[in-house]
mmCIF file of N, CA, C and O in Angstrom:
data_model
loop_
_atom_site.group_PDB
_atom_site.id
_atom_site.type_symbol
_atom_site.label_atom_id
_atom_site.label_comp_id
_atom_site.label_asym_id
_atom_site.label_seq_id
_atom_site.Cartn_x
_atom_site.Cartn_y
_atom_site.Cartn_z
ATOM 1 N N MET O 1 -11.505 28.763 -19.076
ATOM 2 C CA MET O 1 -10.096 28.917 -18.762
ATOM 3 C C MET O 1 -9.511 27.626 -18.186
ATOM 4 O O MET O 1 -8.330 27.367 -18.340
ATOM 5 N N ARG O 2 -10.329 26.819 -17.561
ATOM 6 C CA ARG O 2 -9.840 25.597 -16.937
ATOM 7 C C ARG O 2 -9.263 24.601 -17.944
ATOM 8 O O ARG O 2 -8.215 24.005 -17.669
ATOM 9 N N PRO O 3 -9.883 24.397 -19.122
ATOM 10 C CA PRO O 3 -9.269 23.461 -20.083
ATOM 11 C C PRO O 3 -7.891 23.909 -20.570
ATOM 12 O O PRO O 3 -7.011 23.081 -20.787
ATOM 13 N N GLN O 4 -7.681 25.211 -20.691
ATOM 14 C CA GLN O 4 -6.377 25.704 -21.120
ATOM 15 C C GLN O 4 -5.303 25.433 -20.064
ATOM 16 O O GLN O 4 -4.161 25.125 -20.401
ATOM 17 N N ILE O 5 -5.684 25.545 -18.795
ATOM 18 C CA ILE O 5 -4.719 25.279 -17.723
ATOM 19 C C ILE O 5 -4.343 23.801 -17.700
ATOM 20 O O ILE O 5 -3.168 23.444 -17.567
ATOM 21 N N VAL O 6 -5.335 22.941 -17.860
ATOM 22 C CA VAL O 6 -5.065 21.500 -17.896
ATOM 23 C C VAL O 6 -4.181 21.168 -19.097
ATOM 24 O O VAL O 6 -3.223 20.392 -18.987
ATOM 25 N N ALA O 7 -4.465 21.778 -20.252
ATOM 26 C CA ALA O 7 -3.653 21.540 -21.451
ATOM 27 C C ALA O 7 -2.226 22.033 -21.245
ATOM 28 O O ALA O 7 -1.271 21.379 -21.687
ATOM 29 N N LEU O 8 -2.062 23.164 -20.569
ATOM 30 C CA LEU O 8 -0.722 23.681 -20.302
ATOM 31 C C LEU O 8 0.065 22.732 -19.409
ATOM 32 O O LEU O 8 1.246 22.459 -19.655
ATOM 33 N N ILE O 9 -0.586 22.184 -18.399
ATOM 34 C CA ILE O 9 0.086 21.236 -17.508
ATOM 35 C C ILE O 9 0.478 19.973 -18.270
ATOM 36 O O ILE O 9 1.595 19.464 -18.135
ATOM 37 N N LEU O 10 -0.437 19.465 -19.106
ATOM 38 C CA LEU O 10 -0.131 18.270 -19.892
ATOM 39 C C LEU O 10 0.994 18.527 -20.890
ATOM 40 O O LEU O 10 1.875 17.683 -21.071
ATOM 41 N N ARG O 11 0.968 19.692 -21.524
ATOM 42 C CA ARG O 11 2.030 20.012 -22.486
ATOM 43 C C ARG O 11 3.376 20.173 -21.811
ATOM 44 O O ARG O 11 4.414 19.827 -22.387
ATOM 45 N N THR O 12 3.393 20.696 -20.587
ATOM 46 C CA THR O 12 4.645 20.799 -19.839
ATOM 47 C C THR O 12 5.196 19.397 -19.551
ATOM 48 O O THR O 12 6.404 19.163 -19.671
ATOM 49 N N GLY O 13 4.303 18.483 -19.199
ATOM 50 C CA GLY O 13 4.719 17.097 -18.990
ATOM 51 C C GLY O 13 5.244 16.462 -20.271
ATOM 52 O O GLY O 13 6.226 15.725 -20.246
ATOM 53 N N LEU O 14 4.586 16.748 -21.391
ATOM 54 C CA LEU O 14 5.054 16.211 -22.672
ATOM 55 C C LEU O 14 6.435 16.750 -23.024
ATOM 56 O O LEU O 14 7.283 16.016 -23.539
ATOM 57 N N LEU O 15 6.670 18.024 -22.732
ATOM 58 C CA LEU O 15 7.985 18.610 -22.993
ATOM 59 C C LEU O 15 9.057 17.951 -22.129
ATOM 60 O O LEU O 15 10.152 17.656 -22.611
ATOM 61 N N ALA O 16 8.722 17.688 -20.876
ATOM 62 C CA ALA O 16 9.680 17.024 -19.983
ATOM 63 C C ALA O 16 9.988 15.609 -20.475
ATOM 64 O O ALA O 16 11.147 15.180 -20.470
ATOM 65 N N ILE O 17 8.962 14.890 -20.904
ATOM 66 C CA ILE O 17 9.178 13.533 -21.426
ATOM 67 C C ILE O 17 10.022 13.585 -22.703
ATOM 68 O O ILE O 17 10.899 12.750 -22.910
ATOM 69 N N GLY O 18 9.754 14.580 -23.560
ATOM 70 C CA GLY O 18 10.552 14.731 -24.788
ATOM 71 C C GLY O 18 12.018 15.002 -24.480
ATOM 72 O O GLY O 18 12.911 14.429 -25.121
ATOM 73 N N CYS O 19 12.274 15.855 -23.491
ATOM 74 C CA CYS O 19 13.662 16.120 -23.089
ATOM 75 C C CYS O 19 14.322 14.856 -22.551
ATOM 76 O O CYS O 19 15.483 14.579 -22.859
ATOM 77 N N PHE O 20 13.570 14.088 -21.758
ATOM 78 C CA PHE O 20 14.106 12.831 -21.238
ATOM 79 C C PHE O 20 14.451 11.868 -22.367
ATOM 80 O O PHE O 20 15.464 11.177 -22.312
ATOM 81 N N LEU O 21 13.616 11.841 -23.414
ATOM 82 C CA LEU O 21 13.891 10.942 -24.540
ATOM 83 C C LEU O 21 15.183 11.319 -25.259
ATOM 84 O O LEU O 21 15.958 10.450 -25.660
ATOM 85 N N PHE O 22 15.414 12.614 -25.429
ATOM 86 C CA PHE O 22 16.648 13.020 -26.094
ATOM 87 C C PHE O 22 17.866 12.759 -25.214
ATOM 88 O O PHE O 22 18.931 12.395 -25.715
ATOM 89 N N ILE O 23 17.714 12.902 -23.907
ATOM 90 C CA ILE O 23 18.812 12.544 -23.004
ATOM 91 C C ILE O 23 19.056 11.034 -23.071
ATOM 92 O O ILE O 23 20.206 10.581 -23.091
ATOM 93 N N PHE O 24 17.981 10.245 -23.117
ATOM 94 C CA PHE O 24 18.095 8.795 -23.260
ATOM 95 C C PHE O 24 18.854 8.441 -24.538
ATOM 96 O O PHE O 24 19.753 7.600 -24.527
ATOM 97 N N LEU O 25 18.508 9.118 -25.634
ATOM 98 C CA LEU O 25 19.182 8.850 -26.905
ATOM 99 C C LEU O 25 20.646 9.286 -26.847
ATOM 100 O O LEU O 25 21.535 8.572 -27.306
ATOM 101 N N TRP O 26 20.905 10.457 -26.282
ATOM 102 C CA TRP O 26 22.259 11.002 -26.239
ATOM 103 C C TRP O 26 23.200 10.102 -25.441
ATOM 104 O O TRP O 26 24.277 9.742 -25.908
ATOM 105 N N PHE O 27 22.785 9.734 -24.235
ATOM 106 C CA PHE O 27 23.657 8.931 -23.396
ATOM 107 C C PHE O 27 23.590 7.447 -23.730
ATOM 108 O O PHE O 27 24.550 6.718 -23.503
ATOM 109 N N GLY O 28 22.468 6.998 -24.264
ATOM 110 C CA GLY O 28 22.334 5.589 -24.600
ATOM 111 C C GLY O 28 23.176 5.180 -25.789
ATOM 112 O O GLY O 28 23.683 4.066 -25.847
ATOM 113 N N THR O 29 23.341 6.079 -26.753
ATOM 114 C CA THR O 29 24.140 5.737 -27.924
ATOM 115 C C THR O 29 25.631 5.920 -27.674
ATOM 116 O O THR O 29 26.444 5.462 -28.467
ATOM 117 N N GLY O 30 25.994 6.568 -26.583
ATOM 118 C CA GLY O 30 27.409 6.745 -26.276
ATOM 119 C C GLY O 30 28.033 5.536 -25.611
ATOM 120 O O GLY O 30 29.251 5.430 -25.506
ATOM 121 N N VAL O 31 27.212 4.608 -25.162
ATOM 122 C CA VAL O 31 27.718 3.409 -24.493
ATOM 123 C C VAL O 31 28.339 2.484 -25.531
ATOM 124 O O VAL O 31 27.839 2.344 -26.641
ATOM 125 N N GLU O 32 29.434 1.845 -25.156
ATOM 126 C CA GLU O 32 30.095 0.929 -26.078
ATOM 127 C C GLU O 32 29.191 -0.264 -26.361
ATOM 128 O O GLU O 32 28.517 -0.779 -25.477
ATOM 129 N N ARG O 33 29.145 -0.686 -27.600
ATOM 130 C CA ARG O 33 28.334 -1.807 -28.086
ATOM 131 C C ARG O 33 26.843 -1.569 -27.873
ATOM 132 O O ARG O 33 26.081 -2.461 -27.556
ATOM 133 N N SER O 34 26.441 -0.334 -28.018
ATOM 134 C CA SER O 34 25.028 0.016 -27.874
ATOM 135 C C SER O 34 24.291 -0.254 -29.184
ATOM 136 O O SER O 34 24.811 0.022 -30.262
ATOM 137 N N PRO O 35 23.072 -0.788 -29.118
ATOM 138 C CA PRO O 35 22.286 -0.983 -30.341
ATOM 139 C C PRO O 35 21.705 0.360 -30.798
ATOM 140 O O PRO O 35 20.601 0.750 -30.406
ATOM 141 N N VAL O 36 22.463 1.082 -31.605
ATOM 142 C CA VAL O 36 22.101 2.441 -31.989
ATOM 143 C C VAL O 36 20.762 2.470 -32.724
ATOM 144 O O VAL O 36 19.926 3.339 -32.463
ATOM 145 N N GLY O 37 20.547 1.525 -33.599
ATOM 146 C CA GLY O 37 19.288 1.491 -34.338
ATOM 147 C C GLY O 37 18.093 1.309 -33.419
ATOM 148 O O GLY O 37 17.047 1.924 -33.610
ATOM 149 N N LEU O 38 18.259 0.477 -32.414
ATOM 150 C CA LEU O 38 17.178 0.264 -31.445
ATOM 151 C C LEU O 38 16.914 1.531 -30.645
ATOM 152 O O LEU O 38 15.759 1.902 -30.415
ATOM 153 N N MET O 39 17.965 2.206 -30.232
ATOM 154 C CA MET O 39 17.811 3.451 -29.473
ATOM 155 C C MET O 39 17.078 4.505 -30.297
ATOM 156 O O MET O 39 16.180 5.183 -29.798
ATOM 157 N N ILE O 40 17.468 4.637 -31.556
ATOM 158 C CA ILE O 40 16.821 5.616 -32.429
ATOM 159 C C ILE O 40 15.367 5.224 -32.675
ATOM 160 O O ILE O 40 14.471 6.066 -32.656
ATOM 161 N N GLY O 41 15.115 3.951 -32.872
ATOM 162 C CA GLY O 41 13.748 3.482 -33.095
ATOM 163 C C GLY O 41 12.851 3.720 -31.895
ATOM 164 O O GLY O 41 11.699 4.150 -32.043
ATOM 165 N N ILE O 42 13.357 3.449 -30.706
ATOM 166 C CA ILE O 42 12.579 3.691 -29.491
ATOM 167 C C ILE O 42 12.272 5.176 -29.347
ATOM 168 O O ILE O 42 11.143 5.566 -29.013
ATOM 169 N N THR O 43 13.253 6.023 -29.604
ATOM 170 C CA THR O 43 13.057 7.469 -29.472
ATOM 171 C C THR O 43 12.040 7.976 -30.475
ATOM 172 O O THR O 43 11.151 8.765 -30.129
ATOM 173 N N ILE O 44 12.129 7.541 -31.721
ATOM 174 C CA ILE O 44 11.186 7.991 -32.742
ATOM 175 C C ILE O 44 9.775 7.501 -32.428
ATOM 176 O O ILE O 44 8.800 8.244 -32.572
ATOM 177 N N ALA O 45 9.657 6.267 -31.976
ATOM 178 C CA ALA O 45 8.331 5.738 -31.611
ATOM 179 C C ALA O 45 7.732 6.517 -30.444
ATOM 180 O O ALA O 45 6.538 6.845 -30.456
ATOM 181 N N ALA O 46 8.538 6.824 -29.457
ATOM 182 C CA ALA O 46 8.035 7.585 -28.308
ATOM 183 C C ALA O 46 7.661 9.005 -28.700
ATOM 184 O O ALA O 46 6.652 9.545 -28.227
ATOM 185 N N LEU O 47 8.445 9.636 -29.572
ATOM 186 C CA LEU O 47 8.111 10.986 -30.032
ATOM 187 C C LEU O 47 6.829 10.994 -30.846
ATOM 188 O O LEU O 47 6.032 11.933 -30.736
ATOM 189 N N SER O 48 6.595 9.954 -31.630
ATOM 190 C CA SER O 48 5.334 9.895 -32.379
ATOM 191 C C SER O 48 4.163 9.689 -31.410
ATOM 192 O O SER O 48 3.079 10.229 -31.632
ATOM 193 N N GLY O 49 4.374 8.961 -30.333
ATOM 194 C CA GLY O 49 3.340 8.823 -29.310
ATOM 195 C C GLY O 49 3.050 10.146 -28.625
ATOM 196 O O GLY O 49 1.891 10.482 -28.357
ATOM 197 N N LEU O 50 4.091 10.926 -28.351
ATOM 198 C CA LEU O 50 3.891 12.248 -27.761
ATOM 199 C C LEU O 50 3.139 13.171 -28.713
ATOM 200 O O LEU O 50 2.317 13.985 -28.293
ATOM 201 N N TRP O 51 3.431 13.046 -30.007
ATOM 202 C CA TRP O 51 2.732 13.858 -31.008
ATOM 203 C C TRP O 51 1.250 13.495 -31.027
ATOM 204 O O TRP O 51 0.388 14.362 -31.125
ATOM 205 N N TRP O 52 0.949 12.205 -30.919
ATOM 206 C CA TRP O 52 -0.446 11.763 -30.895
ATOM 207 C C TRP O 52 -1.169 12.335 -29.671
ATOM 208 O O TRP O 52 -2.314 12.781 -29.766
ATOM 209 N N VAL O 53 -0.490 12.340 -28.525
ATOM 210 C CA VAL O 53 -1.093 12.909 -27.316
ATOM 211 C C VAL O 53 -1.358 14.401 -27.515
ATOM 212 O O VAL O 53 -2.405 14.919 -27.117
ATOM 213 N N GLU O 54 -0.429 15.101 -28.144
ATOM 214 C CA GLU O 54 -0.628 16.533 -28.416
ATOM 215 C C GLU O 54 -1.831 16.752 -29.331
ATOM 216 O O GLU O 54 -2.616 17.680 -29.120
ATOM 217 N N LEU O 55 -2.010 15.903 -30.319
ATOM 218 C CA LEU O 55 -3.175 16.016 -31.192
ATOM 219 C C LEU O 55 -4.470 15.788 -30.414
ATOM 220 O O LEU O 55 -5.481 16.470 -30.661
ATOM 221 N N GLN O 56 -4.438 14.875 -29.452
ATOM 222 C CA GLN O 56 -5.619 14.632 -28.628
ATOM 223 C C GLN O 56 -5.916 15.832 -27.731
ATOM 224 O O GLN O 56 -7.080 16.180 -27.510
ATOM 225 N N ILE O 57 -4.876 16.480 -27.231
ATOM 226 C CA ILE O 57 -5.062 17.689 -26.422
ATOM 227 C C ILE O 57 -5.685 18.785 -27.265
ATOM 228 O O ILE O 57 -6.622 19.474 -26.834
ATOM 229 N N GLN O 58 -5.193 18.964 -28.494
ATOM 230 C CA GLN O 58 -5.753 19.986 -29.375
ATOM 231 C C GLN O 58 -7.220 19.698 -29.690
ATOM 232 O O GLN O 58 -8.055 20.607 -29.717
ATOM 233 N N LYS O 59 -7.530 18.429 -29.921
ATOM 234 C CA LYS O 59 -8.912 18.058 -30.223
ATOM 235 C C LYS O 59 -9.825 18.342 -29.036
ATOM 236 O O LYS O 59 -10.920 18.878 -29.204
ATOM 237 N N SER O 60 -9.372 18.008 -27.832
ATOM 238 C CA SER O 60 -10.208 18.245 -26.652
ATOM 239 C C SER O 60 -10.360 19.736 -26.367
ATOM 240 O O SER O 60 -11.421 20.182 -25.919
ATOM 241 N N LEU O 61 -9.325 20.541 -26.640
ATOM 242 C CA LEU O 61 -9.455 21.988 -26.480
ATOM 243 C C LEU O 61 -10.462 22.555 -27.471
ATOM 244 O O LEU O 61 -11.227 23.465 -27.132
ATOM 245 N N LYS O 62 -10.461 22.026 -28.681
ATOM 246 C CA LYS O 62 -11.416 22.481 -29.691
ATOM 247 C C LYS O 62 -12.850 22.151 -29.259
ATOM 248 O O LYS O 62 -13.748 22.979 -29.385
ATOM 249 N N ILE O 63 -13.046 20.964 -28.715
ATOM 250 C CA ILE O 63 -14.380 20.558 -28.238
ATOM 251 C C ILE O 63 -14.799 21.427 -27.055
ATOM 252 O O ILE O 63 -15.954 21.858 -26.965
ATOM 253 N N ALA O 64 -13.866 21.703 -26.158
ATOM 254 C CA ALA O 64 -14.182 22.545 -24.991
ATOM 255 C C ALA O 64 -14.523 23.970 -25.422
ATOM 256 O O ALA O 64 -15.392 24.613 -24.832
ATOM 257 N N LYS O 65 -13.850 24.455 -26.450
ATOM 258 C CA LYS O 65 -14.104 25.805 -26.950
ATOM 259 C C LYS O 65 -15.471 25.893 -27.601
ATOM 260 O O LYS O 65 -16.176 26.889 -27.443
ATOM 261 N N GLU O 66 -15.868 24.855 -28.321
ATOM 262 C CA GLU O 66 -17.183 24.843 -28.964
ATOM 263 C C GLU O 66 -18.300 24.687 -27.949
ATOM 264 O O GLU O 66 -19.413 25.140 -28.175
ATOM 265 N N GLY O 67 -18.018 24.066 -26.813
ATOM 266 C CA GLY O 67 -19.028 23.840 -25.789
ATOM 267 C C GLY O 67 -19.414 25.100 -25.021
ATOM 268 O O GLY O 67 -20.439 25.149 -24.369
ATOM 269 N N LYS O 68 -18.573 26.116 -25.085
ATOM 270 C CA LYS O 68 -18.871 27.336 -24.336
ATOM 271 C C LYS O 68 -19.996 28.113 -24.906
ATOM 272 O O LYS O 68 -20.457 28.210 -25.887
#
């Protein structure tokens, strides 16, 4: 049960970071003379990094499940 709790805490953090990224994109592109392409690129790169972290969490949960 302990690996699931750790994964839940990490996923909650990932969700918070994802929300922050969308707020960053929303307010960052509203500024006058904002580099919109750069803002979108940063957001997409960060979301792909979050996806990679989620895949690592799934992999570690699978290993923990097999270890039982």
